[in-house]
CSV table of C-alpha atoms in Angstrom, one decimal:
chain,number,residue,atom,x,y,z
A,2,UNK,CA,-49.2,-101.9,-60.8
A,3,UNK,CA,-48.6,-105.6,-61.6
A,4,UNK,CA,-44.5,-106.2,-61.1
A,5,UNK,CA,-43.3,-109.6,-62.3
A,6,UNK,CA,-39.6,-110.5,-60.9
A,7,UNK,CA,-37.2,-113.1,-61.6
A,8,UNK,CA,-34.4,-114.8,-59.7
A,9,UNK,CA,-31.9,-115.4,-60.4
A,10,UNK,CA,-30.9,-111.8,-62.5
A,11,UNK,CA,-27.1,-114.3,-63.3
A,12,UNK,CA,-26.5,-117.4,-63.4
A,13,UNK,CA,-23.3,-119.0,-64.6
A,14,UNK,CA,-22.9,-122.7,-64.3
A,15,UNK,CA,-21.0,-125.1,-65.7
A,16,UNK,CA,-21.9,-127.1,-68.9
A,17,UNK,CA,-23.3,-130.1,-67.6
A,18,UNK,CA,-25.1,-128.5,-64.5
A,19,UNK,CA,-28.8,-127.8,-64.4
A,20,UNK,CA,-30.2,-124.5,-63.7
A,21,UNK,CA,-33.5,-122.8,-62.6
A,22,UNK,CA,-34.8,-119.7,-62.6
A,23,UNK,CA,-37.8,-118.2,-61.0
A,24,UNK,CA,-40.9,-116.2,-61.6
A,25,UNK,CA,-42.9,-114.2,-59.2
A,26,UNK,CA,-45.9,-111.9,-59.8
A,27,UNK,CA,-47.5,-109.5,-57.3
A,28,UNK,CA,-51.1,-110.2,-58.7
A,29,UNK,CA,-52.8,-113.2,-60.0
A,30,UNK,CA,-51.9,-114.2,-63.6
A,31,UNK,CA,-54.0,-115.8,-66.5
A,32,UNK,CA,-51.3,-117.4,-68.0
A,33,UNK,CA,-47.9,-117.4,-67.8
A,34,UNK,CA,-45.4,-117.1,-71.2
A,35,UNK,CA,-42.1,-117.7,-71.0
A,36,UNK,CA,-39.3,-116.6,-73.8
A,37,UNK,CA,-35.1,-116.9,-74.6
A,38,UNK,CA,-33.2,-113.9,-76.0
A,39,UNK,CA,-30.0,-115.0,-76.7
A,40,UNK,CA,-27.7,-112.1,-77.1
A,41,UNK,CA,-27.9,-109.6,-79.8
A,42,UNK,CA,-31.3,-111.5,-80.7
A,43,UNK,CA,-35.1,-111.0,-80.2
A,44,UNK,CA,-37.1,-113.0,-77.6
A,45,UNK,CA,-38.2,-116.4,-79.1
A,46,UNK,CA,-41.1,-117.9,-77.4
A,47,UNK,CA,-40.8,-121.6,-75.3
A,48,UNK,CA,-44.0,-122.3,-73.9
A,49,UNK,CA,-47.5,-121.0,-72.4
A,50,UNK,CA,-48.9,-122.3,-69.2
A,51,UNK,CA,-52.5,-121.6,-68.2
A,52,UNK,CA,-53.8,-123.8,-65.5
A,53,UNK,CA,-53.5,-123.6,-61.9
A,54,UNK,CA,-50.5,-126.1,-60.9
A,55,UNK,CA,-49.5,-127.2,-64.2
A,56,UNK,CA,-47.0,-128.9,-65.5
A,57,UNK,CA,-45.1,-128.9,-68.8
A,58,UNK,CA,-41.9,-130.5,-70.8
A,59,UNK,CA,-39.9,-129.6,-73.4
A,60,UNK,CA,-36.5,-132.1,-73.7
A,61,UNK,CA,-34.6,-130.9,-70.9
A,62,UNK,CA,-36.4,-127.7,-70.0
A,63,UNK,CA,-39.5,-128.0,-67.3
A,64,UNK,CA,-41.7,-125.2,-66.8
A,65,UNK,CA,-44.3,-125.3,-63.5
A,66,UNK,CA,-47.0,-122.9,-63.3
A,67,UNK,CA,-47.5,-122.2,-59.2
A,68,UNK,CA,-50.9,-123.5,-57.6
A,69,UNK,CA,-51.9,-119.9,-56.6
A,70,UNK,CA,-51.2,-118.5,-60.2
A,71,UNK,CA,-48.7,-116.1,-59.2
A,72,UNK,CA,-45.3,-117.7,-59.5
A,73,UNK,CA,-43.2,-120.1,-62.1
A,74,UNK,CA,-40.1,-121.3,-62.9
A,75,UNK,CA,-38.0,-122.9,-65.4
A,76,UNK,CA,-35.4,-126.2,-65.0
A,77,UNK,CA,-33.0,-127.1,-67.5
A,78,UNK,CA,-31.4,-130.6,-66.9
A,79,UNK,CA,-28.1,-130.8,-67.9
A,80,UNK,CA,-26.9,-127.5,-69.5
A,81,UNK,CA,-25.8,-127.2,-73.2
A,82,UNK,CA,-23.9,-123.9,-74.7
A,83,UNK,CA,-27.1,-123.9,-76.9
A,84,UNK,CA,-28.8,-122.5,-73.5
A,85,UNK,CA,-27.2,-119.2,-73.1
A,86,UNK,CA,-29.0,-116.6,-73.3
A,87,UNK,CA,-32.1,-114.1,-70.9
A,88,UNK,CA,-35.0,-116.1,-69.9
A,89,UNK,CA,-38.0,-114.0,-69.3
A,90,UNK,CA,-41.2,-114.8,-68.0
A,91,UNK,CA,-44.5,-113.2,-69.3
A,92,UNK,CA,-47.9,-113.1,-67.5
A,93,UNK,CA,-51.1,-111.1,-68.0
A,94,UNK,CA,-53.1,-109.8,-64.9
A,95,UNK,CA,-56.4,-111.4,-64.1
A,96,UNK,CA,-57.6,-107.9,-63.5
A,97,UNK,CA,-57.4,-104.2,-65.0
A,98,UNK,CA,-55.9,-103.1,-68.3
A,99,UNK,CA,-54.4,-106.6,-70.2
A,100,UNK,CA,-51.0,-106.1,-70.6
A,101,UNK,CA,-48.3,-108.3,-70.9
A,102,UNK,CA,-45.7,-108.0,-68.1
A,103,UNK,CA,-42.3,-109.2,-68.7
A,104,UNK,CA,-40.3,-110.4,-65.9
A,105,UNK,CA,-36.5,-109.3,-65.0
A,106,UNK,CA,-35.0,-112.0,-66.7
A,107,UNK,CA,-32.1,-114.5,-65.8
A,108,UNK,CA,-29.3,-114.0,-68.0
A,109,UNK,CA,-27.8,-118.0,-68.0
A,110,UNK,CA,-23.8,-118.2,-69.0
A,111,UNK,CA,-22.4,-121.4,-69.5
A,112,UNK,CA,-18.7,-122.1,-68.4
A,113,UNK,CA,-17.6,-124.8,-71.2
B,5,UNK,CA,-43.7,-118.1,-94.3
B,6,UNK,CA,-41.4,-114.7,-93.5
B,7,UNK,CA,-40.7,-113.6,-90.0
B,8,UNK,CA,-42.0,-110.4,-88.1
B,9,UNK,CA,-40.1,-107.5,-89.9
B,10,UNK,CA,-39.3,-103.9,-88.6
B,11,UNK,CA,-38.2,-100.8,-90.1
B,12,UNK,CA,-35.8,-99.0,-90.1
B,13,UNK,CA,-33.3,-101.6,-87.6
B,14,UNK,CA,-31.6,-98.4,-86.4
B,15,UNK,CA,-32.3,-95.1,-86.0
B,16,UNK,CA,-30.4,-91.9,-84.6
B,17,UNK,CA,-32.2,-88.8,-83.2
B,18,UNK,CA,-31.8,-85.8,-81.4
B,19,UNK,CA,-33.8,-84.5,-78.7
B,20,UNK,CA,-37.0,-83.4,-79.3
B,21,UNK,CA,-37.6,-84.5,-82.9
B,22,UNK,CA,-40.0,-87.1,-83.7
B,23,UNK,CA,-39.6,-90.6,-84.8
B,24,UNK,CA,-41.7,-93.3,-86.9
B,25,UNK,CA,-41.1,-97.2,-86.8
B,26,UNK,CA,-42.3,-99.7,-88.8
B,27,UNK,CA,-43.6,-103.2,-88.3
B,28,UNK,CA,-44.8,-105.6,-90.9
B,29,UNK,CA,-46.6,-109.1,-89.1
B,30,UNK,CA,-46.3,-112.8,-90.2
B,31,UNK,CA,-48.6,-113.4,-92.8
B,32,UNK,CA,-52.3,-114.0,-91.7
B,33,UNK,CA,-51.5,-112.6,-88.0
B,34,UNK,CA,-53.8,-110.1,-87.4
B,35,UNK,CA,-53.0,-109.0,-83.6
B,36,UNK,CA,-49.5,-106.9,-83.5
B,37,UNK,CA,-48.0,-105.3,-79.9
B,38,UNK,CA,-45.3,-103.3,-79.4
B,39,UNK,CA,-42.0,-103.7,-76.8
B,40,UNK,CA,-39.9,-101.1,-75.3
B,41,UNK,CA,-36.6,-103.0,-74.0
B,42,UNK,CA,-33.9,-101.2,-71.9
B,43,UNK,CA,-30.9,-102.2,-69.7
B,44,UNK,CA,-33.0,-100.4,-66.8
B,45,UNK,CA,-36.7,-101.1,-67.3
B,46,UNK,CA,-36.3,-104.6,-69.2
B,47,UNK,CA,-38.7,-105.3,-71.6
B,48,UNK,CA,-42.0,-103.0,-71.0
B,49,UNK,CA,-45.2,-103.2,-73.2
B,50,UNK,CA,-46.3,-100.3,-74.8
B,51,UNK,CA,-49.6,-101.2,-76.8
B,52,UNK,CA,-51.7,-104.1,-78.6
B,53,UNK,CA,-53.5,-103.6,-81.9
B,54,UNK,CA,-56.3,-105.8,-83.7
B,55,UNK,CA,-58.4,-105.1,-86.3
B,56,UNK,CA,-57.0,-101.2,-86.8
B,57,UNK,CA,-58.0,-100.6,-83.0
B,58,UNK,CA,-55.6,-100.2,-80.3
B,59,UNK,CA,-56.8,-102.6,-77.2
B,60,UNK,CA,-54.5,-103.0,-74.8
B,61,UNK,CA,-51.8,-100.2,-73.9
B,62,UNK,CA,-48.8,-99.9,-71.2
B,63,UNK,CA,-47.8,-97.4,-69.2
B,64,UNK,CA,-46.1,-94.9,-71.1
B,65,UNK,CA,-46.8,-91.6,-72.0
B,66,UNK,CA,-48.5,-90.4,-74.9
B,67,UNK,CA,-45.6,-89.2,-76.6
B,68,UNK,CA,-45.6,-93.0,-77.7
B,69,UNK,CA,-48.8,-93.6,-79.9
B,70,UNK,CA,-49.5,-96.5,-82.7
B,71,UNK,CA,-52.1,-97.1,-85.5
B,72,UNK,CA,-52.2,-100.3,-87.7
B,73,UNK,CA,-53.4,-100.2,-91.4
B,74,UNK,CA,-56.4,-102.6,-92.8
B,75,UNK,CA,-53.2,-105.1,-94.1
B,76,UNK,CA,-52.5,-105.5,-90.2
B,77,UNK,CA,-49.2,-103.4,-90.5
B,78,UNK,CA,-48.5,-101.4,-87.7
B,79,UNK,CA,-46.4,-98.4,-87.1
B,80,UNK,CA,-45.1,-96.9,-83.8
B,81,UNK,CA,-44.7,-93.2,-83.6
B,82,UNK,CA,-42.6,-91.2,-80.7
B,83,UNK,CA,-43.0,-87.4,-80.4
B,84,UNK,CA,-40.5,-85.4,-78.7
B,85,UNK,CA,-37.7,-87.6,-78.2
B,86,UNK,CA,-36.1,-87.7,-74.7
B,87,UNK,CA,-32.9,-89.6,-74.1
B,88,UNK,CA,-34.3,-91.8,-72.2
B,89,UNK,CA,-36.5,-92.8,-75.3
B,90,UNK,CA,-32.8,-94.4,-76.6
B,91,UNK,CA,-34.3,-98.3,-76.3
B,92,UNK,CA,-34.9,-101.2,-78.9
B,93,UNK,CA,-38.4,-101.1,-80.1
B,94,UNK,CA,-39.6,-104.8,-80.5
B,95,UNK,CA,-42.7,-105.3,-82.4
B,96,UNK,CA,-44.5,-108.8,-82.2
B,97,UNK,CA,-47.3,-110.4,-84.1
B,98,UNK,CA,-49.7,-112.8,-83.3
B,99,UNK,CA,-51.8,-114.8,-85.0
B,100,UNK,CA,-56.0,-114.3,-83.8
B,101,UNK,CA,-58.0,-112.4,-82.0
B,102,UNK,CA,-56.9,-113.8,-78.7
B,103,UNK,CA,-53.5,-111.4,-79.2
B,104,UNK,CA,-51.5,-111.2,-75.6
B,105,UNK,CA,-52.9,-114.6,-74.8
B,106,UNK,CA,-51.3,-116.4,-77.5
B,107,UNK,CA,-47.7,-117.1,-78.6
B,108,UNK,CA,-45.7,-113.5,-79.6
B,109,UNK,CA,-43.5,-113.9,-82.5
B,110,UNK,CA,-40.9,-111.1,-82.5
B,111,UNK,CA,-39.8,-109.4,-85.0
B,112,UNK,CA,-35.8,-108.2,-85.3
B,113,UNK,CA,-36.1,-104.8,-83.8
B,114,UNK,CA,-35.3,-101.2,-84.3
B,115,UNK,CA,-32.4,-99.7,-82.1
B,116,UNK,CA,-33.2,-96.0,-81.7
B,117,UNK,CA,-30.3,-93.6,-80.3
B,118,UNK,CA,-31.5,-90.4,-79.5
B,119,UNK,CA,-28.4,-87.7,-79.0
């Protein structure tokens, strides 16, 4: 079945630093969604990316969707302690049952 | 407008008794999917609903079945609880018919223990 996985699974940096995690699917995705749990709390969602390639910005967080559709990441620039929290990535299959696959997550800390 | 809101936000069981959650959608959204989330597995989807009809489901057994009512609340139900079934049960709501392919709006949760 589809696996989505995420690297990072920690991260702790420094406030100040930037930090990127990444997304990998083992099949082909429609679209990729990505979301921030910080603890004790509920997944809120960022942004969606559809196209092949793309491209999108958000203040200090950049999200790229990968050219073959099967990978993504997120950058923050400059970490705030506003950041911590789990980032997940979400992605439905371009084939079979739709489901929405979470990734791992990377749980972000920030050292003030 | 109010949130995604779940009932009850935590439960206790014991083995092999059933259990019923409860998820009321934004107002207006009509698609609502439900989350399993664990330590272990992470967040796993269990099933989609639109329009009273189930159209998407996970992988799980079907110990865990759904229904939503015509006023687009949902309801999860678990028979024969297992401790493994000890997870927080997200339920999300979204706003057309396009469902898993738009944003998911969470609701709180319910934290079920099963002893």
């Amino acid at each position: 079945g589809q696996q989505v996985m995420q690297i990072p699974q920690y991260q702790h940096v420094q406030e100040g630093e930037d930090f990127t995690t990444y997304c990998n699917s083992s099949t082909t995705l429609s679209n990729i969604q990505w979301y921030k749990q910080r603890p004790g709390g509920h997944p809120v969602f960022l942004i969606q990316l559809v196209k092949s390639g793309e491209v999108k910005k958000q203040k200090r967080l950049t999200f790229q969707f990968g050219e073959a559709k099967k990978n993504s990441s997120l950058h923050i620039t400059a970490t705030q302690t506003t950041d911590v929290g789990t980032y997940f990535c979400a992605g439905i299959s371009n084939f079979g049952n739709e489901k929405l696959t979470f990734g791992t997550g990377t749980r972000l800390t920030i050292i003030p | 407008k109010a949130g995604v809101t779940q009932t009850p936000r935590y439960l206790i069981k014991t083995r092999g008794q059933q259990v019923t959650l409860s998820c009321s959608p934004i107002s207006g959204h009509r698609s609502v999917s439900w989350y399993q989330q664990t330590p272990g597995q992470g967040l796993q989807f269990l099933f989609e609903y639109f329009s009273e009809t189930q159209r998407n489901k996970g992988n799980f057994p079907g110990r865990f079945s759904g229904r939503q009512f015509s006023n687009s609340r949902s309801e999860m139900n678990v028979s024969t609880l297992e401790l493994g079934d000890s997870a927080l049960y997200l339920c999300a709501s979204s706003l057309n018919g396009a469902g898993l392919y738009n944003e998911q709006f969470f609701g709180p949760g319910t934290r079920l223990t099963v002893l």
